[in-house]
């Protein structure tokens, strides 16, 4: 789809089995999307998310927030392609996975800033919690930057729940499952905080509490 | 009347290394015990083992807390029974607000003790009241637990939590480390204000300085995994003068 000059496209995708979205942004347009995958199924489900954004003109803004919680034998794969073809654009990507059981997560993030796309400000951050030894996360950030006057940052980290925080909470009388839920909620908080609708945010928080 | 805490011949290891090699200690309600000793003697291990830190393995001995087998309980149950540790290094928990953390801890503890959960209003009122004890600002409520706190604020926050949870036995693990003299006084005054005839505390420290403010009934010297000497508060002064080698 083409997002015309100055337009805004905003959407929260919740538990879609597959997203394949290609948006060509014209000047000063704004994309803000959330992709929420909360898998509480037994067995196996497969989810693929593909988001392709082109900044075809100057002054575009793109925000991509993705949050995935998976368990059992789920597979969730999220690919983003953000192409800054023209300058003065801003992109923000925050992608988080929480994996338990034998779930597999994968993130591939292609961020390209072409030569004449000056003064771009691009951020990509992928953080993952792997709660069991049998869960698996693959992450592949790819940055291609051909312009010389840009700000671009990226980060990817995968880890476990903070054991010292867990013990601290238990020492105060909080039982272990509750402490784990609180820490997972804290990990996902910054993604949820970007959802403007408070009711929706709280409903998602409750849904996360139920499955983790 | 039975003792508050009885430790009999406690042995514990971490990663296969023997740290506690037969600790015996008895604590009664109303008492303050100081445990001093050189680095590596096992002071922090003792507090970790008593509070149920999963990294340590108990390989021998028995601990009775209010007559119950402490070592058989998970960490959270020990806390709810009234055992509190003021951490040497309080942990930062980004994304968990102090209010949410404290309300969960208090209400789970109250539920275990057969008390009703506090309403939001009652809880906030209690927070406000207890914070005054150590002079913590109201702004703390919505900040994440310990995140970005100074060393002094972290230690004050430990004593604040102790005031909220009203433990029967508090272990203060090097609460004086990293404190300037003003913060030390505030923290010590907080601890003293919480002292009753029904509770007790164990003060783990390297230095006599803290014991000028929190005056112990007993001073124990822990060396190489055992309590090698017990005395009254004058033992701490002797230690200050002669060092561990001169005493133990």
Tab-separated table of C-alpha atoms in Angstrom:
chain	number	residue	atom	x	y	z
A	1	UNK	CA	0.000	0.000	0.000
A	2	UNK	CA	0.984	3.600	-0.459
A	3	UNK	CA	0.651	6.002	2.412
A	4	UNK	CA	0.140	9.437	0.947
A	5	UNK	CA	1.817	12.649	1.906
A	6	UNK	CA	1.174	13.643	5.505
A	7	UNK	CA	-1.058	10.639	6.260
A	8	UNK	CA	-0.890	8.430	9.320
A	9	UNK	CA	-1.364	4.678	9.454
A	10	UNK	CA	-1.730	3.226	12.903
A	11	UNK	CA	-2.663	-0.325	13.805
A	12	UNK	CA	-2.308	-2.848	16.614
A	13	UNK	CA	-2.186	-6.405	15.279
A	14	UNK	CA	-3.050	-8.946	17.955
A	15	UNK	CA	-2.467	-12.655	17.452
A	16	UNK	CA	-2.495	-12.619	13.664
A	17	UNK	CA	-1.103	-15.901	12.318
A	18	UNK	CA	0.601	-14.095	9.457
A	19	UNK	CA	1.275	-10.497	8.602
A	20	UNK	CA	2.688	-9.472	5.255
A	21	UNK	CA	2.732	-5.748	5.049
A	22	UNK	CA	4.466	-3.530	2.517
A	23	UNK	CA	4.033	0.187	2.971
A	24	UNK	CA	5.522	2.820	0.696
A	25	UNK	CA	5.570	6.065	2.611
A	26	UNK	CA	5.294	9.399	0.854
A	27	UNK	CA	6.610	12.620	2.352
A	28	UNK	CA	5.870	13.395	6.009
A	29	UNK	CA	3.723	10.307	6.509
A	30	UNK	CA	3.673	8.368	9.768
A	31	UNK	CA	3.419	4.617	10.341
A	32	UNK	CA	2.927	3.236	13.831
A	33	UNK	CA	2.321	-0.469	14.131
A	34	UNK	CA	2.239	-2.923	16.977
A	35	UNK	CA	2.513	-6.638	16.452
A	36	UNK	CA	1.468	-8.631	19.493
A	37	UNK	CA	1.705	-12.407	19.519
A	38	UNK	CA	0.639	-14.118	22.712
A	39	UNK	CA	0.649	-17.859	22.190
A	40	UNK	CA	-0.808	-19.895	24.996
A	41	UNK	CA	-1.651	-22.912	22.899
A	42	UNK	CA	-0.649	-26.428	23.643
A	43	UNK	CA	1.105	-28.051	20.751
A	44	UNK	CA	2.443	-25.932	17.981
A	45	UNK	CA	1.560	-22.806	16.133
A	46	UNK	CA	3.578	-20.976	13.551
A	47	UNK	CA	3.530	-17.263	13.079
A	48	UNK	CA	5.304	-15.195	10.470
A	49	UNK	CA	5.419	-11.437	10.456
A	50	UNK	CA	6.898	-9.565	7.535
A	51	UNK	CA	6.953	-5.796	7.576
A	52	UNK	CA	8.485	-3.895	4.702
A	53	UNK	CA	8.649	-0.116	4.841
A	54	UNK	CA	10.018	2.216	2.171
A	55	UNK	CA	10.593	5.855	2.874
A	56	UNK	CA	10.039	6.954	-0.719
A	57	UNK	CA	10.189	10.603	0.184
A	58	UNK	CA	11.555	12.864	2.891
A	59	UNK	CA	10.372	13.440	6.446
A	60	UNK	CA	8.730	10.065	7.056
A	61	UNK	CA	8.327	8.531	10.492
A	62	UNK	CA	8.023	4.811	11.174
A	63	UNK	CA	7.460	3.054	14.489
A	64	UNK	CA	7.402	-0.718	14.737
A	65	UNK	CA	6.786	-2.333	18.119
A	66	UNK	CA	6.631	-6.097	18.349
A	67	UNK	CA	6.071	-8.296	21.343
A	68	UNK	CA	5.936	-12.075	21.218
A	69	UNK	CA	5.378	-14.570	24.038
A	70	UNK	CA	5.613	-18.163	22.949
A	71	UNK	CA	5.621	-21.560	24.604
A	72	UNK	CA	5.173	-25.264	23.802
A	73	UNK	CA	6.495	-25.877	20.266
A	74	UNK	CA	5.519	-22.481	18.870
A	75	UNK	CA	7.563	-20.810	16.193
A	76	UNK	CA	7.393	-17.071	15.756
A	77	UNK	CA	9.387	-15.291	13.141
A	78	UNK	CA	9.448	-11.557	12.605
A	79	UNK	CA	11.236	-9.862	9.734
A	80	UNK	CA	11.450	-6.152	9.262
A	81	UNK	CA	12.830	-4.248	6.324
A	82	UNK	CA	13.059	-0.542	6.778
A	83	UNK	CA	14.485	1.236	3.778
A	84	UNK	CA	15.293	4.897	4.103
A	85	UNK	CA	15.441	5.865	0.445
A	86	UNK	CA	15.083	9.561	1.157
A	87	UNK	CA	16.400	11.767	3.926
A	88	UNK	CA	15.101	13.487	7.031
A	89	UNK	CA	13.282	10.310	8.077
A	90	UNK	CA	12.945	8.718	11.495
A	91	UNK	CA	12.494	5.031	12.298
A	92	UNK	CA	12.071	3.301	15.637
A	93	UNK	CA	11.950	-0.459	16.056
A	94	UNK	CA	11.546	-2.220	19.392
A	95	UNK	CA	11.180	-5.973	19.129
A	96	UNK	CA	10.898	-8.272	22.154
A	97	UNK	CA	10.456	-12.018	22.507
A	98	UNK	CA	9.737	-14.105	25.606
A	99	UNK	CA	10.254	-17.799	24.937
A	100	UNK	CA	9.588	-20.797	27.138
A	101	UNK	CA	9.286	-24.581	26.717
A	102	UNK	CA	10.639	-25.466	23.286
A	103	UNK	CA	9.482	-22.311	21.534
A	104	UNK	CA	11.579	-20.841	18.766
A	105	UNK	CA	11.792	-17.187	17.938
A	106	UNK	CA	13.531	-15.454	15.132
A	107	UNK	CA	14.100	-11.831	14.289
A	108	UNK	CA	15.689	-10.488	11.135
A	109	UNK	CA	15.928	-6.765	10.839
A	110	UNK	CA	17.173	-5.140	7.689
A	111	UNK	CA	17.792	-1.448	8.032
A	112	UNK	CA	19.013	0.296	4.921
A	113	UNK	CA	19.896	3.950	4.550
A	114	UNK	CA	20.632	4.925	0.962
A	115	UNK	CA	23.308	7.357	-0.089
A	116	UNK	CA	21.068	10.376	-0.608
A	117	UNK	CA	19.027	9.706	2.540
A	118	UNK	CA	20.863	12.209	4.724
A	119	UNK	CA	19.853	13.231	8.260
A	120	UNK	CA	18.059	10.004	8.943
A	121	UNK	CA	17.589	8.991	12.574
A	122	UNK	CA	17.125	5.213	12.813
A	123	UNK	CA	16.995	2.925	15.844
A	124	UNK	CA	16.516	-0.801	16.031
A	125	UNK	CA	16.492	-2.710	19.303
A	126	UNK	CA	15.812	-6.404	19.787
A	127	UNK	CA	15.767	-7.901	23.281
A	128	UNK	CA	14.782	-11.428	24.191
A	129	UNK	CA	14.139	-13.484	27.289
A	130	UNK	CA	14.726	-17.185	26.993
A	131	UNK	CA	13.165	-18.843	30.027
A	132	UNK	CA	14.019	-22.480	29.440
A	133	UNK	CA	17.147	-24.234	28.164
A	134	UNK	CA	15.122	-25.821	25.354
A	135	UNK	CA	13.781	-22.559	23.918
A	136	UNK	CA	15.728	-21.005	21.085
A	137	UNK	CA	16.138	-17.461	19.790
A	138	UNK	CA	17.812	-16.428	16.564
A	139	UNK	CA	18.456	-12.783	15.903
A	140	UNK	CA	20.004	-11.173	12.891
A	141	UNK	CA	20.178	-7.416	12.704
A	142	UNK	CA	21.453	-6.178	9.347
A	143	UNK	CA	22.427	-2.583	8.864
A	144	UNK	CA	23.427	-1.133	5.523
A	145	UNK	CA	24.268	2.516	5.701
A	146	UNK	CA	25.440	4.395	2.622
A	147	UNK	CA	24.729	7.973	3.715
A	148	UNK	CA	27.333	9.732	5.830
A	149	UNK	CA	25.308	12.214	7.876
A	150	UNK	CA	22.896	9.962	9.772
A	151	UNK	CA	22.205	8.683	13.260
A	152	UNK	CA	21.711	4.951	13.353
A	153	UNK	CA	21.813	2.624	16.328
A	154	UNK	CA	20.970	-0.982	16.859
A	155	UNK	CA	21.221	-3.547	19.589
A	156	UNK	CA	20.339	-7.170	20.117
A	157	UNK	CA	20.538	-9.124	23.352
A	158	UNK	CA	19.191	-12.427	24.558
A	159	UNK	CA	19.222	-13.473	28.191
A	160	UNK	CA	17.444	-15.115	31.077
A	161	UNK	CA	15.478	-13.738	34.001
A	162	UNK	CA	17.673	-11.960	36.513
A	163	UNK	CA	18.205	-14.561	39.252
A	164	UNK	CA	19.340	-11.983	41.784
A	165	UNK	CA	16.155	-9.962	41.273
A	166	UNK	CA	14.132	-13.139	41.644
A	167	UNK	CA	15.785	-13.964	44.950
A	168	UNK	CA	15.405	-10.389	46.198
A	169	UNK	CA	11.653	-10.537	45.518
A	170	UNK	CA	11.263	-13.944	47.155
A	171	UNK	CA	13.157	-12.687	50.204
A	172	UNK	CA	10.423	-10.099	50.568
A	173	UNK	CA	7.747	-12.810	50.612
A	174	UNK	CA	6.723	-12.774	46.938
A	175	UNK	CA	6.283	-16.337	45.697
A	176	UNK	CA	8.396	-17.460	42.780
A	177	UNK	CA	5.713	-17.680	40.057
A	178	UNK	CA	4.456	-14.192	40.939
A	179	UNK	CA	8.001	-12.822	40.978
A	180	UNK	CA	8.650	-14.335	37.534
A	181	UNK	CA	5.444	-12.829	36.166
A	182	UNK	CA	6.351	-9.432	37.548
A	183	UNK	CA	9.827	-9.558	35.997
A	184	UNK	CA	8.465	-10.617	32.604
A	185	UNK	CA	5.877	-7.841	32.800
A	186	UNK	CA	8.666	-5.387	33.592
A	187	UNK	CA	10.669	-6.625	30.617
A	188	UNK	CA	7.737	-6.022	28.256
A	189	UNK	CA	6.603	-2.780	29.837
A	190	UNK	CA	8.349	-0.399	27.439
A	191	UNK	CA	6.705	-2.052	24.423
A	192	UNK	CA	3.256	-1.949	26.039
A	193	UNK	CA	3.765	1.655	27.111
A	194	UNK	CA	3.868	2.668	23.443
A	195	UNK	CA	0.224	1.584	23.025
A	196	UNK	CA	-1.873	4.725	23.364
A	197	UNK	CA	-5.186	3.086	24.339
A	198	UNK	CA	-5.047	2.463	28.075
A	199	UNK	CA	-7.795	-0.177	28.096
A	200	UNK	CA	-6.101	-2.127	25.360
A	201	UNK	CA	-2.786	-1.841	27.170
A	202	UNK	CA	-4.249	-3.207	30.393
A	203	UNK	CA	-6.082	-6.016	28.629
A	204	UNK	CA	-2.796	-7.074	27.038
A	205	UNK	CA	-1.003	-6.867	30.363
A	206	UNK	CA	-3.611	-9.207	31.882
A	207	UNK	CA	-3.338	-11.586	28.934
A	208	UNK	CA	0.441	-11.707	29.368
A	209	UNK	CA	0.038	-12.382	33.094
A	210	UNK	CA	-2.179	-15.332	32.316
A	211	UNK	CA	0.171	-17.045	29.901
A	212	UNK	CA	3.603	-16.498	31.421
B	1	UNK	CA	9.953	-20.408	75.956
B	2	UNK	CA	11.716	-21.659	72.865
B	3	UNK	CA	14.442	-19.694	71.152
B	4	UNK	CA	13.775	-17.496	68.138
B	5	UNK	CA	16.585	-18.995	66.093
B	6	UNK	CA	18.705	-22.048	66.782
B	7	UNK	CA	21.534	-22.953	64.444
B	8	UNK	CA	23.174	-26.315	65.121
B	9	UNK	CA	26.404	-27.393	63.423
B	10	UNK	CA	25.515	-25.777	60.089
B	11	UNK	CA	27.648	-26.766	57.108
B	12	UNK	CA	27.197	-25.233	53.653
B	13	UNK	CA	28.975	-25.122	50.328
B	14	UNK	CA	28.888	-23.088	47.159
B	15	UNK	CA	30.050	-24.659	43.909
B	16	UNK	CA	31.556	-27.533	45.899
B	17	UNK	CA	33.606	-25.268	48.151
B	18	UNK	CA	33.096	-25.555	51.928
B	19	UNK	CA	32.215	-22.169	53.398
B	20	UNK	CA	30.313	-22.857	56.617
B	21	UNK	CA	32.015	-25.534	58.674
B	22	UNK	CA	29.864	-26.030	61.741
B	23	UNK	CA	28.133	-22.823	62.831
B	24	UNK	CA	26.294	-22.840	66.168
B	25	UNK	CA	24.237	-19.835	67.207
B	26	UNK	CA	21.192	-19.231	69.378
B	27	UNK	CA	19.152	-16.035	69.282
B	28	UNK	CA	16.313	-15.010	71.575
B	29	UNK	CA	13.640	-12.374	71.147
B	30	UNK	CA	14.775	-8.920	72.173
B	31	UNK	CA	18.443	-9.535	71.358
B	32	UNK	CA	20.852	-7.880	68.967
B	33	UNK	CA	23.736	-10.028	67.769
B	34	UNK	CA	26.706	-8.711	65.838
B	35	UNK	CA	28.701	-11.025	63.627
B	36	UNK	CA	32.150	-9.818	62.699
B	37	UNK	CA	34.978	-11.492	60.898
B	38	UNK	CA	37.543	-11.209	58.142
B	39	UNK	CA	36.677	-11.325	54.440
B	40	UNK	CA	35.838	-14.822	53.279
B	41	UNK	CA	34.958	-16.033	56.781
B	42	UNK	CA	31.424	-16.911	55.678
B	43	UNK	CA	29.414	-13.963	57.044
B	44	UNK	CA	27.453	-13.293	53.867
B	45	UNK	CA	27.153	-17.022	53.212
B	46	UNK	CA	25.478	-17.434	56.581
B	47	UNK	CA	22.848	-14.814	55.720
B	48	UNK	CA	22.358	-16.296	52.243
B	49	UNK	CA	21.923	-19.821	53.634
B	50	UNK	CA	19.488	-18.696	56.313
B	51	UNK	CA	17.345	-16.828	53.790
B	52	UNK	CA	17.380	-19.699	51.272
B	53	UNK	CA	19.552	-18.416	48.439
B	54	UNK	CA	19.499	-21.150	45.775
B	55	UNK	CA	23.220	-20.917	44.987
B	56	UNK	CA	24.202	-22.464	48.339
B	57	UNK	CA	23.890	-26.073	49.405
B	58	UNK	CA	23.434	-27.071	53.018
B	59	UNK	CA	25.327	-30.293	53.627
B	60	UNK	CA	24.789	-30.666	57.354
B	61	UNK	CA	23.214	-29.259	60.475
B	62	UNK	CA	19.855	-27.905	61.485
B	63	UNK	CA	18.202	-24.503	61.785
B	64	UNK	CA	15.048	-23.937	63.818
B	65	UNK	CA	13.217	-20.636	63.380
B	66	UNK	CA	10.424	-20.171	65.933
B	67	UNK	CA	10.615	-23.919	66.424
B	68	UNK	CA	10.124	-24.739	62.720
B	69	UNK	CA	12.600	-26.349	60.332
B	70	UNK	CA	13.806	-23.275	58.455
B	71	UNK	CA	15.906	-25.118	55.902
B	72	UNK	CA	12.883	-27.083	54.650
B	73	UNK	CA	11.089	-23.884	53.594
B	74	UNK	CA	11.416	-22.084	50.258
B	75	UNK	CA	12.864	-18.566	50.457
B	76	UNK	CA	9.493	-16.798	50.246
B	77	UNK	CA	8.064	-18.826	53.124
B	78	UNK	CA	11.050	-17.994	55.326
B	79	UNK	CA	10.364	-14.323	54.606
B	80	UNK	CA	6.665	-14.680	55.422
B	81	UNK	CA	7.558	-16.440	58.674
B	82	UNK	CA	9.335	-13.225	59.609
B	83	UNK	CA	12.922	-13.515	58.410
B	84	UNK	CA	14.226	-10.401	56.695
B	85	UNK	CA	17.544	-9.721	54.991
B	86	UNK	CA	18.797	-6.219	54.447
B	87	UNK	CA	20.959	-6.919	51.403
B	88	UNK	CA	24.561	-5.844	51.217
B	89	UNK	CA	23.901	-5.052	47.557
B	90	UNK	CA	20.190	-4.300	47.116
B	91	UNK	CA	19.093	-5.425	43.649
B	92	UNK	CA	17.816	-3.019	41.001
B	93	UNK	CA	14.604	-4.192	39.330
B	94	UNK	CA	13.904	-1.997	36.281
B	95	UNK	CA	10.244	-1.839	35.292
B	96	UNK	CA	8.859	-2.945	38.689
B	97	UNK	CA	7.654	0.077	40.637
B	98	UNK	CA	8.381	0.346	44.344
B	99	UNK	CA	4.634	0.557	45.061
B	100	UNK	CA	3.769	-2.565	43.104
B	101	UNK	CA	6.705	-4.476	44.582
B	102	UNK	CA	5.964	-3.513	48.166
B	103	UNK	CA	2.210	-4.039	47.908
B	104	UNK	CA	2.693	-7.529	46.469
B	105	UNK	CA	5.251	-8.411	49.138
B	106	UNK	CA	3.160	-7.072	52.003
B	107	UNK	CA	-0.146	-8.543	50.908
B	108	UNK	CA	1.333	-11.986	50.207
B	109	UNK	CA	2.973	-11.893	53.617
B	110	UNK	CA	-0.262	-10.745	55.291
B	111	UNK	CA	-2.232	-13.457	53.548
B	112	UNK	CA	0.252	-16.082	54.816
B	113	UNK	CA	-0.159	-14.713	58.334
B	114	UNK	CA	-3.947	-14.901	58.066
B	115	UNK	CA	-4.366	-11.121	57.804
B	116	UNK	CA	-6.534	-9.355	55.254
B	117	UNK	CA	-4.947	-7.561	52.315
B	118	UNK	CA	-4.659	-3.801	52.746
B	119	UNK	CA	-6.744	-1.558	50.507
B	120	UNK	CA	-4.874	0.793	48.181
B	121	UNK	CA	-5.590	3.717	50.498
B	122	UNK	CA	-4.497	1.911	53.651
B	123	UNK	CA	-1.398	0.690	51.891
B	124	UNK	CA	-0.320	4.131	50.649
B	125	UNK	CA	-0.927	5.587	54.085
B	126	UNK	CA	1.285	2.911	55.630
B	127	UNK	CA	3.991	3.551	53.011
B	128	UNK	CA	3.945	7.256	53.790
B	129	UNK	CA	4.178	6.635	57.495
B	130	UNK	CA	7.033	4.115	57.284
B	131	UNK	CA	9.024	6.192	54.838
B	132	UNK	CA	9.341	8.941	57.392
B	133	UNK	CA	11.332	6.567	59.565
B	134	UNK	CA	14.317	6.785	57.214
B	135	UNK	CA	13.426	9.980	55.382
B	136	UNK	CA	12.656	8.576	51.941
B	137	UNK	CA	10.852	10.935	49.580
B	138	UNK	CA	7.327	10.343	48.261
B	139	UNK	CA	8.652	10.414	44.724
B	140	UNK	CA	10.076	6.956	45.253
B	141	UNK	CA	6.666	5.256	44.860
B	142	UNK	CA	6.624	5.232	41.094
B	143	UNK	CA	10.327	4.681	40.568
B	144	UNK	CA	11.557	1.201	39.804
B	145	UNK	CA	12.880	-0.763	42.775
B	146	UNK	CA	16.380	0.540	43.625
B	147	UNK	CA	16.963	1.698	40.052
B	148	UNK	CA	19.278	4.669	39.964
B	149	UNK	CA	19.261	4.986	43.765
B	150	UNK	CA	22.452	6.153	45.456
B	151	UNK	CA	24.195	3.798	47.887
B	152	UNK	CA	22.609	5.601	50.827
B	153	UNK	CA	19.122	5.548	49.286
B	154	UNK	CA	19.378	1.817	48.654
B	155	UNK	CA	20.230	1.098	52.283
B	156	UNK	CA	17.482	3.406	53.548
B	157	UNK	CA	15.094	1.604	51.219
B	158	UNK	CA	16.083	-1.714	52.829
B	159	UNK	CA	15.227	-0.393	56.285
B	160	UNK	CA	11.983	1.064	54.930
B	161	UNK	CA	11.025	-2.397	53.624
B	162	UNK	CA	11.924	-3.880	56.997
B	163	UNK	CA	9.579	-1.387	58.650
B	164	UNK	CA	6.787	-2.342	56.224
B	165	UNK	CA	7.144	-6.107	56.665
B	166	UNK	CA	7.702	-6.106	60.450
B	167	UNK	CA	10.000	-9.122	60.577
B	168	UNK	CA	10.713	-11.156	63.694
B	169	UNK	CA	14.372	-11.594	62.809
B	170	UNK	CA	16.307	-9.151	60.646
B	171	UNK	CA	19.725	-9.807	59.234
B	172	UNK	CA	21.569	-6.615	58.335
B	173	UNK	CA	24.320	-7.660	55.962
B	174	UNK	CA	26.995	-4.957	55.943
B	175	UNK	CA	24.329	-2.291	56.011
B	176	UNK	CA	27.072	0.208	56.842
B	177	UNK	CA	29.095	-0.409	53.692
B	178	UNK	CA	29.053	2.541	51.323
B	179	UNK	CA	27.297	4.852	53.784
B	180	UNK	CA	28.509	8.247	54.859
B	181	UNK	CA	28.183	9.086	58.525
B	182	UNK	CA	24.844	10.907	58.176
B	183	UNK	CA	23.206	8.097	56.231
B	184	UNK	CA	24.660	5.593	58.696
B	185	UNK	CA	23.048	7.434	61.578
B	186	UNK	CA	19.656	7.576	59.859
B	187	UNK	CA	19.777	3.876	58.990
B	188	UNK	CA	20.871	2.914	62.511
B	189	UNK	CA	18.199	5.061	64.120
B	190	UNK	CA	15.632	3.384	61.868
B	191	UNK	CA	16.793	-0.054	62.976
B	192	UNK	CA	16.711	0.987	66.632
B	193	UNK	CA	13.202	2.396	66.285
B	194	UNK	CA	11.989	-0.967	64.979
B	195	UNK	CA	13.464	-2.892	67.903
B	196	UNK	CA	10.904	-4.492	70.231
B	197	UNK	CA	10.962	-7.128	72.955
B	198	UNK	CA	9.534	-9.607	70.438
B	199	UNK	CA	12.015	-9.273	67.587
B	200	UNK	CA	15.733	-9.661	67.159
B	201	UNK	CA	18.459	-8.741	64.720
B	202	UNK	CA	21.767	-10.000	63.436
B	203	UNK	CA	24.139	-7.239	62.408
B	204	UNK	CA	26.907	-8.357	60.089
B	205	UNK	CA	29.697	-5.840	59.867
B	206	UNK	CA	33.407	-5.343	59.412
B	207	UNK	CA	33.578	-2.290	61.544
B	208	UNK	CA	33.005	-1.254	65.121
B	209	UNK	CA	31.589	2.073	63.831
B	210	UNK	CA	28.067	0.733	63.179
B	211	UNK	CA	27.984	-0.836	66.647
B	212	UNK	CA	28.326	2.607	68.214
B	213	UNK	CA	24.820	3.218	66.883
B	214	UNK	CA	23.272	-0.247	67.007
B	215	UNK	CA	24.519	-1.596	70.299
B	216	UNK	CA	24.742	-5.396	70.318
B	217	UNK	CA	24.023	-7.682	73.254
B	218	UNK	CA	26.435	-10.233	71.838
B	219	UNK	CA	29.371	-10.059	69.449
B	220	UNK	CA	30.442	-13.188	67.581
B	221	UNK	CA	33.581	-13.615	65.569
B	222	UNK	CA	33.188	-15.804	62.514
B	223	UNK	CA	36.427	-17.136	61.080
B	224	UNK	CA	36.925	-19.890	58.541
B	225	UNK	CA	33.300	-20.974	58.641
B	226	UNK	CA	32.865	-21.230	62.418
B	227	UNK	CA	32.058	-18.943	65.296
B	228	UNK	CA	35.366	-18.897	67.124
B	229	UNK	CA	34.631	-16.404	69.867
B	230	UNK	CA	31.586	-14.815	71.511
B	231	UNK	CA	31.533	-11.873	73.875
B	232	UNK	CA	29.682	-8.696	74.696
B	233	UNK	CA	30.102	-5.355	72.929
B	234	UNK	CA	33.609	-4.907	74.323
B	235	UNK	CA	34.754	-7.718	72.036
B	236	UNK	CA	34.152	-5.454	69.043
B	237	UNK	CA	36.337	-2.783	70.622
B	238	UNK	CA	39.089	-5.297	71.320
B	239	UNK	CA	38.861	-6.387	67.722
B	240	UNK	CA	39.191	-2.823	66.518
B	241	UNK	CA	42.363	-2.488	68.551
B	242	UNK	CA	44.070	-5.829	67.989
B	243	UNK	CA	42.651	-7.140	64.684
B	244	UNK	CA	41.363	-10.638	64.054
B	245	UNK	CA	44.772	-12.257	64.462
B	246	UNK	CA	45.095	-10.857	67.949
B	247	UNK	CA	41.744	-12.312	69.013
B	248	UNK	CA	40.715	-15.390	67.118
